[in-house]
Amino acid sequence: MRTPALRLGAGLATGIALAAGVLTATPAVAAVGDDDPTVGTRVTSGPAAGLAIDEVESNADDTDWVELVNTSSATIDLSGWRFLDSDSSHTAWTLPQGSTIAAGGYLVVDQETTTRSGFDFGLGGADSVRLYDPSGTLTLRYAWTAHAAVTYGSCPDGSGTLVDTTASTKGAPNDCSSPVRINEVESQDGTPGDWVELTNVGTTTVDLGGYVLQDGEDDHAWTIPAGTTVAAGGFTVLDESQAGASGFDFGLGKADSVRLSDPRGLLVDQYSWTAHAATTYGRNPDGTGDFAATAEPTKGAANRFAGVVTAEAWPGGEDETVLDAGDTFTGDLSGLDWTTSSTSRDGQLWAVQNGDGLLYHLASDGRGGWAPTNAAGVDLRYADDTGTPDAEGVTVTADDPGAVYVSTERDNDVSKVSRPAVLRFATTDGSESVLRATDEWNLAADFPGLGANAGLEGVTWVPDAWLTERGFVDQHTGAAYMPASYPGHGDGLFVVGVEGTASASAYALMDDGSFQRVATISTPFSLVAEVQFDPTLDALWVVCDEACSGRTALFDVQDGAFTLASLYEAPANADRTLANEGFAISGRCVDGARATFTADDNDTNGSSLRTGTYPCDATTEPGDGGGETPAPGGGGSPAPGDGGSTPTPSPSAPVAPAVPVAPDASALTEGNRGSVSAPSEVRAGSSVTISVGTQVAGERVAVWLFSEPRLLGTPVVAADGTVTVVVPADVPAGQHRIVVATLDGTLIGWTDVRVDPVTGALAVTGAELGGGIAAALLLLAAGTGVLVARRRRTVVEQA
């Protein structure tokens, strides 16, 4: 379970440099829980005079964080100070020795990640932050009632009121400027003439009346008429004047510029060019990115670029409808999965609730309503009948009828310890009151240092036959995926969404409890909340929650790898602040639409389950309630791509994929060193984000680790020019080289990196470990679990 708005990103960020190891933090000595409203955001006297809360990020970044600023003329030492949110039951985080903030400088108190220690709780939509000095005195406090659309920041820094900023400026001066940006420019052959498109990166509509547009000549100036506005996230086009129409009365030249100033005469934005674009010049991404030639003019709409997937409007219905009656669920509803049903044309839903580890089975009433058939839920436990699995995702498979699989982040009874696992439970209808896991695949060895709240958010199952038919490449072997290489893994792979790495990973889970990662899938999101295989679309859904304003993505297999194909905004009328950690989609097409389902972990307004629609064009419908009982998870689902009858897997020869070629080591010269960049130090088993360059955005590249070339993945370069891969846990410590190349081995660039050793210790922060917990950690680290894995397809009756 993630606390509200918990953001555990995979990237390194500015902030406090922390020593490796486990830090012990205790509650502030005197004042924890004393949320004194008279304490404000600035210290005006004493040794810490000039210290202020300057910026707060509680939503939509890789991590939650608080930026402090020192407006005084002397360095302030914050070593031993304690940081807490509004919940006094959380353990205050102690700033380590050496936490100083220079005169006029900034210091970021950041959340823990897989590569850095920090506070281990999230900052919610209605929350506060408190800072205590070493004696336990509450010194700084700032509270808010809703997430900022960007961040809350002081304008001017350290002395102004905290307001919603225009841009996040972590560890740097705040941006409270006009949110209006030049977004696209047409300087020749436009319709009806030249034009300039503006966008608004802020949170409220801006009145453009009185703003002034200029080209490269100072005497060419046009004042925008009163009443002209640009909505938050919207676009407004300023046209060259034509007969009878208002607009700017100068043309844009081959080598020219556009400048925008506010009514006070302050420059808001500008862009210059030396030659006409073949299409137009536009920002990538809209409003915030660098200018580049677009793929086509998109006047008044989001920019498009060759090879870059642009977020587009949700193609289904604009609305989402609440399905559950008030208090049907108690909050924390998370993973969802839709399957066919022998008794209902509408199919059935499985759902899990993470805080109390419950499994729900839901049925349709045939009139659009859905409700649990097991109102109290099934109490899930580990194989030894102990613990509370933090159930985050759920799926069923075609090769194992009579079972559900649940992904977890941890055992909630030992909440500080990461336990990213897939559990198997034997049930057909969720009618049991208690279920013990028959099998567990604990993936902790693949994610050393992963935070306890940063584990497996979603899980789904993908048939082997579907993968081999599409020439899927096994990143472990670097060759075409061969199911026979993993005996005892069943007839498909499990794809898990990992919150802390913002990626998805495909695993073969063997019947002896072992596992092998077969692929890592980079995503465009700051976190992954859900994954869902969709045989109707021949695609994999990857879902983000309110951290990405409810965006979803579709991946298909291209050149042997899962590749981003479509990126969707949330439905137009949906609440984009919902913590939708669960997503499922029906396989049944009715009146040109398939039902979608989302699970809100926050139980907003007493409702957790909502439904929407996604378009379809099917001539037949599965799950009509007749004949044989369909196998859960696809046995009666539409065949991939046609929305039709039950698929029948059949052996087929794999399509030869484009197997990456390793560049020659002799090509790695001092002359091309540094043309890509990465953190100088990474930990074996953790993810690393590499900056390749926006010039190759949208292209698939191969990332290698030298000296002996080892393929780390073949990700697609994101719009911001980055890729993310995972450094295998068995990579030896020491100096290595990260090398990025095209699939045919043409070098793009390389950089040095030092791989830190994996110690085998689980990362735990925020509290001293009692003897019992410490002993349990030693057992876990030594691999001495109590679970003996059973064969996956053995159905075990549970009490």
Tab-separated table of C-alpha atoms in Angstrom, residues 437-781:
chain	number	residue	atom	x	y	z
A	437	ALA	CA	-0.646	-18.878	-0.409
A	438	THR	CA	0.285	-22.135	-2.089
A	439	ASP	CA	3.372	-20.580	-3.717
A	440	GLU	CA	5.478	-17.454	-3.395
A	441	TRP	CA	8.002	-15.939	-5.768
A	442	ASN	CA	9.872	-13.313	-3.757
A	443	LEU	CA	11.690	-11.071	-6.248
A	444	ALA	CA	13.663	-9.124	-3.627
A	445	ALA	CA	16.964	-10.454	-4.949
A	446	ASP	CA	16.216	-8.717	-8.241
A	447	PHE	CA	15.496	-5.388	-6.525
A	448	PRO	CA	18.081	-4.853	-3.774
A	449	GLY	CA	17.447	-1.645	-1.879
A	450	LEU	CA	13.873	-1.345	-3.108
A	451	GLY	CA	11.775	0.614	-0.622
A	452	ALA	CA	9.064	-1.216	1.285
A	453	ASN	CA	6.443	0.978	-0.405
A	454	ALA	CA	8.051	0.811	-3.828
A	455	GLY	CA	7.402	-2.769	-4.921
A	456	LEU	CA	5.018	-4.637	-7.196
A	457	GLU	CA	1.942	-2.511	-7.841
A	458	GLY	CA	0.428	-4.580	-10.664
A	459	VAL	CA	0.622	-8.027	-12.227
A	460	THR	CA	-0.728	-9.590	-15.410
A	461	TRP	CA	-0.142	-12.768	-17.412
A	462	VAL	CA	0.873	-12.967	-21.090
A	463	PRO	CA	0.636	-16.287	-23.037
A	464	ASP	CA	3.840	-17.755	-24.447
A	465	ALA	CA	2.132	-18.462	-27.783
A	466	TRP	CA	1.291	-14.787	-28.170
A	467	LEU	CA	4.888	-13.758	-27.397
A	468	THR	CA	6.586	-16.249	-29.700
A	469	GLU	CA	4.212	-15.441	-32.564
A	470	ARG	CA	5.419	-11.844	-32.373
A	471	GLY	CA	9.121	-12.622	-32.182
A	472	PHE	CA	9.540	-11.478	-28.597
A	473	VAL	CA	13.216	-11.206	-27.562
A	474	ASP	CA	14.430	-12.620	-24.262
A	475	GLN	CA	16.640	-9.879	-22.817
A	476	HIS	CA	18.248	-12.440	-20.518
A	477	THR	CA	19.628	-14.452	-23.435
A	478	GLY	CA	19.648	-11.735	-26.111
A	479	ALA	CA	17.898	-14.124	-28.495
A	480	ALA	CA	14.343	-15.024	-29.479
A	481	TYR	CA	12.243	-16.042	-26.497
A	482	MET	CA	12.098	-19.818	-26.180
A	483	PRO	CA	9.598	-21.000	-23.551
A	484	ALA	CA	11.370	-24.348	-23.282
A	485	SER	CA	14.344	-22.515	-21.752
A	486	TYR	CA	12.319	-22.154	-18.539
A	487	PRO	CA	10.925	-25.581	-17.631
A	488	GLY	CA	8.101	-25.556	-15.122
A	489	HIS	CA	7.092	-21.941	-15.730
A	490	GLY	CA	3.698	-22.761	-17.201
A	491	ASP	CA	2.476	-21.399	-20.524
A	492	GLY	CA	3.164	-17.711	-20.128
A	493	LEU	CA	5.100	-14.907	-18.487
A	494	PHE	CA	4.038	-12.679	-15.619
A	495	VAL	CA	4.509	-8.953	-16.148
A	496	VAL	CA	4.774	-6.924	-12.937
A	497	GLY	CA	4.577	-3.152	-12.599
A	498	VAL	CA	7.286	-1.881	-10.233
A	499	GLU	CA	6.469	1.420	-8.597
A	500	GLY	CA	9.983	2.232	-7.421
A	501	THR	CA	11.630	1.790	-10.821
A	502	ALA	CA	8.748	3.293	-12.868
A	503	SER	CA	9.025	0.273	-15.150
A	504	ALA	CA	7.480	-3.122	-15.818
A	505	SER	CA	9.329	-6.432	-15.857
A	506	ALA	CA	8.432	-9.783	-17.424
A	507	TYR	CA	9.225	-12.932	-15.424
A	508	ALA	CA	9.194	-16.665	-15.907
A	509	LEU	CA	7.997	-18.068	-12.564
A	510	MET	CA	9.079	-21.686	-12.184
A	511	ASP	CA	7.191	-24.333	-10.203
A	512	ASP	CA	10.137	-24.789	-7.801
A	513	GLY	CA	9.888	-21.176	-6.598
A	514	SER	CA	12.730	-19.870	-8.763
A	515	PHE	CA	12.304	-17.094	-11.305
A	516	GLN	CA	14.065	-15.396	-14.190
A	517	ARG	CA	13.584	-11.851	-15.443
A	518	VAL	CA	13.086	-12.015	-19.196
A	519	ALA	CA	12.529	-8.331	-20.017
A	520	THR	CA	12.426	-4.859	-18.502
A	521	ILE	CA	9.989	-2.401	-20.048
A	522	SER	CA	10.685	1.327	-19.693
A	523	THR	CA	7.590	3.526	-19.391
A	524	PRO	CA	6.827	7.236	-19.920
A	525	PHE	CA	5.555	7.533	-16.349
A	526	SER	CA	7.040	8.591	-13.010
A	527	LEU	CA	5.553	5.445	-11.481
A	528	VAL	CA	3.645	2.349	-12.575
A	529	ALA	CA	0.370	1.679	-10.749
A	530	GLU	CA	-1.069	-1.195	-12.824
A	531	VAL	CA	-0.372	-3.461	-15.795
A	532	GLN	CA	-2.985	-5.351	-17.807
A	533	PHE	CA	-2.606	-7.620	-20.848
A	534	ASP	CA	-5.333	-7.028	-23.452
A	535	PRO	CA	-5.631	-9.861	-26.000
A	536	THR	CA	-8.332	-7.967	-27.894
A	537	LEU	CA	-5.918	-5.159	-28.724
A	538	ASP	CA	-2.818	-7.395	-28.822
A	539	ALA	CA	-1.305	-4.978	-26.351
A	540	LEU	CA	-0.193	-4.373	-22.785
A	541	TRP	CA	-1.791	-1.584	-20.768
A	542	VAL	CA	0.495	0.310	-18.376
A	543	VAL	CA	-1.299	2.650	-15.994
A	544	CYS	CA	-0.218	5.621	-13.899
A	545	ASP	CA	-2.383	7.181	-11.191
A	546	GLU	CA	-2.823	10.804	-10.126
A	547	ALA	CA	0.954	11.250	-10.331
A	548	CYS	CA	0.460	11.401	-14.115
A	549	SER	CA	-3.083	12.844	-14.049
A	550	GLY	CA	-4.578	9.442	-14.803
A	551	ARG	CA	-2.702	8.742	-18.029
A	552	THR	CA	-2.532	5.255	-19.526
A	553	ALA	CA	-0.267	3.753	-22.172
A	554	LEU	CA	-0.509	0.881	-24.623
A	555	PHE	CA	2.545	-1.196	-25.518
A	556	ASP	CA	2.775	-3.690	-28.357
A	557	VAL	CA	5.678	-5.892	-29.461
A	558	GLN	CA	7.854	-4.268	-32.103
A	559	ASP	CA	11.270	-5.541	-33.151
A	560	GLY	CA	11.074	-8.138	-30.409
A	561	ALA	CA	10.337	-5.800	-27.488
A	562	PHE	CA	7.348	-4.176	-25.817
A	563	THR	CA	7.228	-0.693	-27.339
A	564	LEU	CA	5.086	2.328	-26.490
A	565	ALA	CA	2.384	2.560	-29.150
A	566	SER	CA	-0.242	4.928	-27.690
A	567	LEU	CA	-0.390	7.333	-24.777
A	568	TYR	CA	-3.801	8.448	-23.529
A	569	GLU	CA	-5.035	11.218	-21.292
A	570	ALA	CA	-7.718	10.383	-18.742
A	571	PRO	CA	-11.324	10.587	-19.988
A	572	ALA	CA	-12.319	14.235	-20.407
A	573	ASN	CA	-14.736	14.342	-17.463
A	574	ALA	CA	-12.840	11.978	-15.173
A	575	ASP	CA	-11.335	13.173	-11.907
A	576	ARG	CA	-7.613	13.199	-12.594
A	577	THR	CA	-6.750	13.375	-8.905
A	578	LEU	CA	-8.094	9.876	-8.171
A	579	ALA	CA	-5.481	7.400	-6.933
A	580	ASN	CA	-6.418	4.816	-9.557
A	581	GLU	CA	-4.130	1.915	-8.685
A	582	GLY	CA	-6.287	-0.664	-10.439
A	583	PHE	CA	-7.362	-0.957	-14.079
A	584	ALA	CA	-9.207	-3.680	-15.968
A	585	ILE	CA	-10.989	-3.851	-19.302
A	586	SER	CA	-13.801	-6.159	-20.355
A	587	GLY	CA	-13.348	-8.512	-23.269
A	588	ARG	CA	-17.005	-8.093	-24.247
A	589	CYS	CA	-17.961	-5.578	-26.925
A	590	VAL	CA	-21.465	-4.090	-26.549
A	591	ASP	CA	-22.763	-1.317	-28.796
A	592	GLY	CA	-19.266	-0.448	-29.947
A	593	ALA	CA	-17.729	-0.183	-26.495
A	594	ARG	CA	-15.927	-2.292	-23.910
A	595	ALA	CA	-16.282	-1.489	-20.226
A	596	THR	CA	-13.227	-0.256	-18.343
A	597	PHE	CA	-12.866	-0.416	-14.564
A	598	THR	CA	-10.667	1.610	-12.209
A	599	ALA	CA	-9.963	1.203	-8.485
A	600	ASP	CA	-9.360	4.335	-6.405
A	601	ASP	CA	-7.037	3.541	-3.499
A	602	ASN	CA	-8.226	6.664	-1.648
A	603	ASP	CA	-11.939	5.682	-1.715
A	604	THR	CA	-12.764	9.265	-2.711
A	605	ASN	CA	-16.209	10.364	-1.512
A	606	GLY	CA	-16.786	6.831	-0.225
A	607	SER	CA	-16.428	5.196	-3.653
A	608	SER	CA	-13.588	3.006	-4.896
A	609	LEU	CA	-14.823	1.396	-8.120
A	610	ARG	CA	-15.664	3.284	-11.314
A	611	THR	CA	-16.418	2.322	-14.906
A	612	GLY	CA	-15.909	3.935	-18.292
A	613	THR	CA	-15.756	2.809	-21.917
A	614	TYR	CA	-13.191	2.043	-24.614
A	615	PRO	CA	-14.260	1.671	-28.283
A	616	CYS	CA	-14.380	-1.711	-29.992
A	617	ASP	CA	-15.507	-3.263	-33.249
A	618	ALA	CA	-16.291	-6.913	-32.589
A	619	THR	CA	-18.762	-9.141	-34.379
A	620	THR	CA	-18.846	-11.868	-31.748
A	621	GLU	CA	-18.894	-11.772	-27.976
A	622	PRO	CA	-17.325	-14.216	-25.517
A	623	GLY	CA	-18.728	-15.294	-22.188
A	624	ASP	CA	-22.369	-15.825	-23.124
A	625	GLY	CA	-22.895	-18.129	-20.165
A	626	GLY	CA	-23.403	-21.261	-22.220
A	627	GLY	CA	-21.349	-24.359	-22.807
A	628	GLU	CA	-18.137	-25.100	-21.001
A	629	THR	CA	-16.811	-22.919	-18.247
A	630	PRO	CA	-14.162	-20.641	-19.789
A	631	ALA	CA	-10.719	-20.754	-18.259
A	632	PRO	CA	-10.019	-17.684	-16.161
A	633	GLY	CA	-7.771	-15.034	-17.604
A	634	GLY	CA	-8.261	-15.615	-21.274
A	635	GLY	CA	-9.596	-19.125	-21.778
A	636	GLY	CA	-12.803	-17.564	-23.040
A	637	SER	CA	-11.550	-14.104	-23.816
A	638	PRO	CA	-11.588	-12.669	-27.326
A	639	ALA	CA	-8.824	-13.936	-29.540
A	640	PRO	CA	-6.049	-11.375	-29.856
A	641	GLY	CA	-6.997	-8.658	-32.263
A	642	ASP	CA	-10.444	-9.838	-33.304
A	643	GLY	CA	-12.644	-9.684	-30.198
A	644	GLY	CA	-13.879	-13.137	-31.098
A	645	SER	CA	-13.852	-16.651	-29.738
A	646	THR	CA	-11.549	-18.544	-27.446
A	647	PRO	CA	-7.924	-18.500	-28.636
A	648	THR	CA	-6.273	-21.855	-29.093
A	649	PRO	CA	-2.547	-21.587	-28.516
A	650	SER	CA	-0.580	-23.537	-31.046
A	651	PRO	CA	3.154	-23.980	-31.502
A	652	SER	CA	4.641	-21.668	-34.064
A	653	ALA	CA	8.139	-20.883	-35.183
A	654	PRO	CA	9.385	-17.647	-33.654
A	655	VAL	CA	9.775	-14.726	-36.009
A	656	ALA	CA	13.444	-13.813	-36.183
A	657	PRO	CA	13.819	-10.578	-34.225
A	658	ALA	CA	16.390	-7.867	-34.635
A	659	VAL	CA	19.006	-9.155	-32.190
A	660	PRO	CA	21.169	-6.261	-30.981
A	661	VAL	CA	24.807	-6.251	-32.045
A	662	ALA	CA	27.363	-5.184	-29.453
A	663	PRO	CA	29.670	-2.365	-30.548
A	664	ASP	CA	33.381	-3.134	-30.668
A	665	ALA	CA	35.266	-2.071	-27.542
A	666	SER	CA	37.858	-0.368	-29.730
A	667	ALA	CA	35.171	2.117	-30.792
A	668	LEU	CA	34.977	3.478	-27.235
A	669	THR	CA	37.444	6.329	-27.494
A	670	GLU	CA	38.113	9.467	-25.470
A	671	GLY	CA	36.708	11.429	-28.384
A	672	ASN	CA	33.213	9.995	-27.999
A	673	ARG	CA	33.213	9.588	-24.207
A	674	GLY	CA	30.497	11.638	-22.514
A	675	SER	CA	28.145	11.880	-25.489
A	676	VAL	CA	25.651	10.143	-23.205
A	677	SER	CA	25.388	10.739	-19.461
A	678	ALA	CA	24.440	8.688	-16.415
A	679	PRO	CA	24.978	8.859	-12.642
A	680	SER	CA	28.614	8.242	-11.792
A	681	GLU	CA	27.648	5.570	-9.242
A	682	VAL	CA	24.838	3.003	-9.333
A	683	ARG	CA	23.997	0.025	-7.197
A	684	ALA	CA	23.844	-3.473	-8.657
A	685	GLY	CA	20.217	-4.502	-8.985
A	686	SER	CA	18.885	-0.931	-9.185
A	687	SER	CA	17.609	1.070	-12.135
A	688	VAL	CA	19.660	3.769	-13.832
A	689	THR	CA	18.397	6.582	-16.064
A	690	ILE	CA	20.672	7.522	-18.970
A	691	SER	CA	20.465	10.745	-20.962
A	692	VAL	CA	20.895	9.902	-24.633
A	693	GLY	CA	19.580	13.091	-26.256
A	694	THR	CA	16.289	14.301	-27.699
A	695	GLN	CA	17.708	13.928	-31.204
A	696	VAL	CA	17.073	10.177	-30.930
A	697	ALA	CA	13.737	10.405	-29.094
A	698	GLY	CA	11.374	7.671	-30.244
A	699	GLU	CA	14.173	5.401	-31.487
A	700	ARG	CA	14.995	2.001	-30.006
A	701	VAL	CA	18.543	1.715	-28.716
A	702	ALA	CA	20.624	-1.014	-27.131
A	703	VAL	CA	22.221	-0.338	-23.752
A	704	TRP	CA	25.320	-2.372	-22.936
A	705	LEU	CA	27.591	-2.754	-19.919
A	706	PHE	CA	31.296	-3.157	-20.675
A	707	SER	CA	34.093	-4.446	-20.351
A	708	GLU	CA	32.534	-7.751	-21.366
A	709	PRO	CA	29.563	-6.508	-23.395
A	710	ARG	CA	26.368	-7.358	-21.512
A	711	LEU	CA	22.990	-6.263	-22.864
A	712	LEU	CA	20.964	-4.330	-20.267
A	713	GLY	CA	17.951	-3.726	-22.515
A	714	THR	CA	16.638	-2.284	-25.764
A	715	PRO	CA	14.411	0.591	-24.594
A	716	VAL	CA	12.819	3.299	-26.706
A	717	VAL	CA	14.249	6.748	-26.017
A	718	ALA	CA	11.636	8.869	-24.270
A	719	ALA	CA	10.580	12.334	-25.419
A	720	ASP	CA	13.002	13.901	-22.929
A	721	GLY	CA	15.917	11.955	-24.436
A	722	THR	CA	16.320	9.426	-21.629
A	723	VAL	CA	16.157	5.665	-21.207
A	724	THR	CA	15.988	3.601	-18.029
A	725	VAL	CA	17.474	0.141	-17.564
A	726	VAL	CA	18.250	-2.091	-14.594
A	727	VAL	CA	21.823	-3.005	-13.651
A	728	PRO	CA	21.742	-6.763	-12.901
A	729	ALA	CA	22.271	-7.754	-9.280
A	730	ASP	CA	25.190	-10.027	-10.191
A	731	VAL	CA	27.302	-7.333	-11.864
A	732	PRO	CA	30.642	-7.186	-10.025
A	733	ALA	CA	31.437	-4.030	-8.103
A	734	GLY	CA	33.904	-1.599	-9.610
A	735	GLN	CA	34.385	0.578	-12.685
A	736	HIS	CA	32.356	-0.179	-15.801
A	737	ARG	CA	31.190	1.608	-18.917
A	738	ILE	CA	27.606	2.245	-19.963
A	739	VAL	CA	27.443	2.098	-23.752
A	740	VAL	CA	24.458	3.115	-25.897
A	741	ALA	CA	24.268	2.006	-29.519
A	742	THR	CA	21.791	1.405	-32.298
A	743	LEU	CA	20.550	-2.152	-32.694
A	744	ASP	CA	23.092	-2.763	-35.466
A	745	GLY	CA	25.978	-1.820	-33.156
A	746	THR	CA	26.559	1.762	-34.303
A	747	LEU	CA	27.887	3.661	-31.302
A	748	ILE	CA	25.808	6.556	-29.965
A	749	GLY	CA	27.930	7.233	-26.906
A	750	TRP	CA	29.346	5.945	-23.652
A	751	THR	CA	30.236	7.056	-20.149
A	752	ASP	CA	31.977	5.681	-17.076
A	753	VAL	CA	29.981	4.340	-14.156
A	754	ARG	CA	30.961	2.765	-10.882
A	755	VAL	CA	28.829	-0.154	-9.704
A	756	ASP	CA	28.514	-0.366	-5.936
A	757	PRO	CA	28.339	-3.840	-4.414
A	758	VAL	CA	25.115	-5.468	-3.255
A	759	THR	CA	25.532	-6.101	0.441
A	760	GLY	CA	22.582	-8.443	0.794
A	761	ALA	CA	21.041	-6.203	3.457
A	762	LEU	CA	17.512	-4.990	2.928
A	763	ALA	CA	17.108	-1.212	2.933
A	764	VAL	CA	15.172	-0.070	5.980
A	765	THR	CA	14.848	3.515	7.149
A	766	GLY	CA	12.846	5.391	9.697
A	767	ALA	CA	13.048	3.337	12.889
A	768	GLU	CA	15.354	1.326	15.069
A	769	LEU	CA	15.066	-2.396	14.506
A	770	GLY	CA	14.034	-4.488	17.449
A	771	GLY	CA	15.747	-7.776	18.019
A	772	GLY	CA	12.916	-9.803	16.499
A	773	ILE	CA	12.778	-7.749	13.322
A	774	ALA	CA	16.553	-7.689	13.020
A	775	ALA	CA	16.629	-11.459	13.335
A	776	ALA	CA	13.929	-11.777	10.710
A	777	LEU	CA	15.925	-9.546	8.365
A	778	LEU	CA	18.977	-11.730	8.846
A	779	LEU	CA	16.945	-14.785	7.985
A	780	LEU	CA	15.537	-13.113	4.897
A	781	ALA	CA	18.945	-11.872	3.811
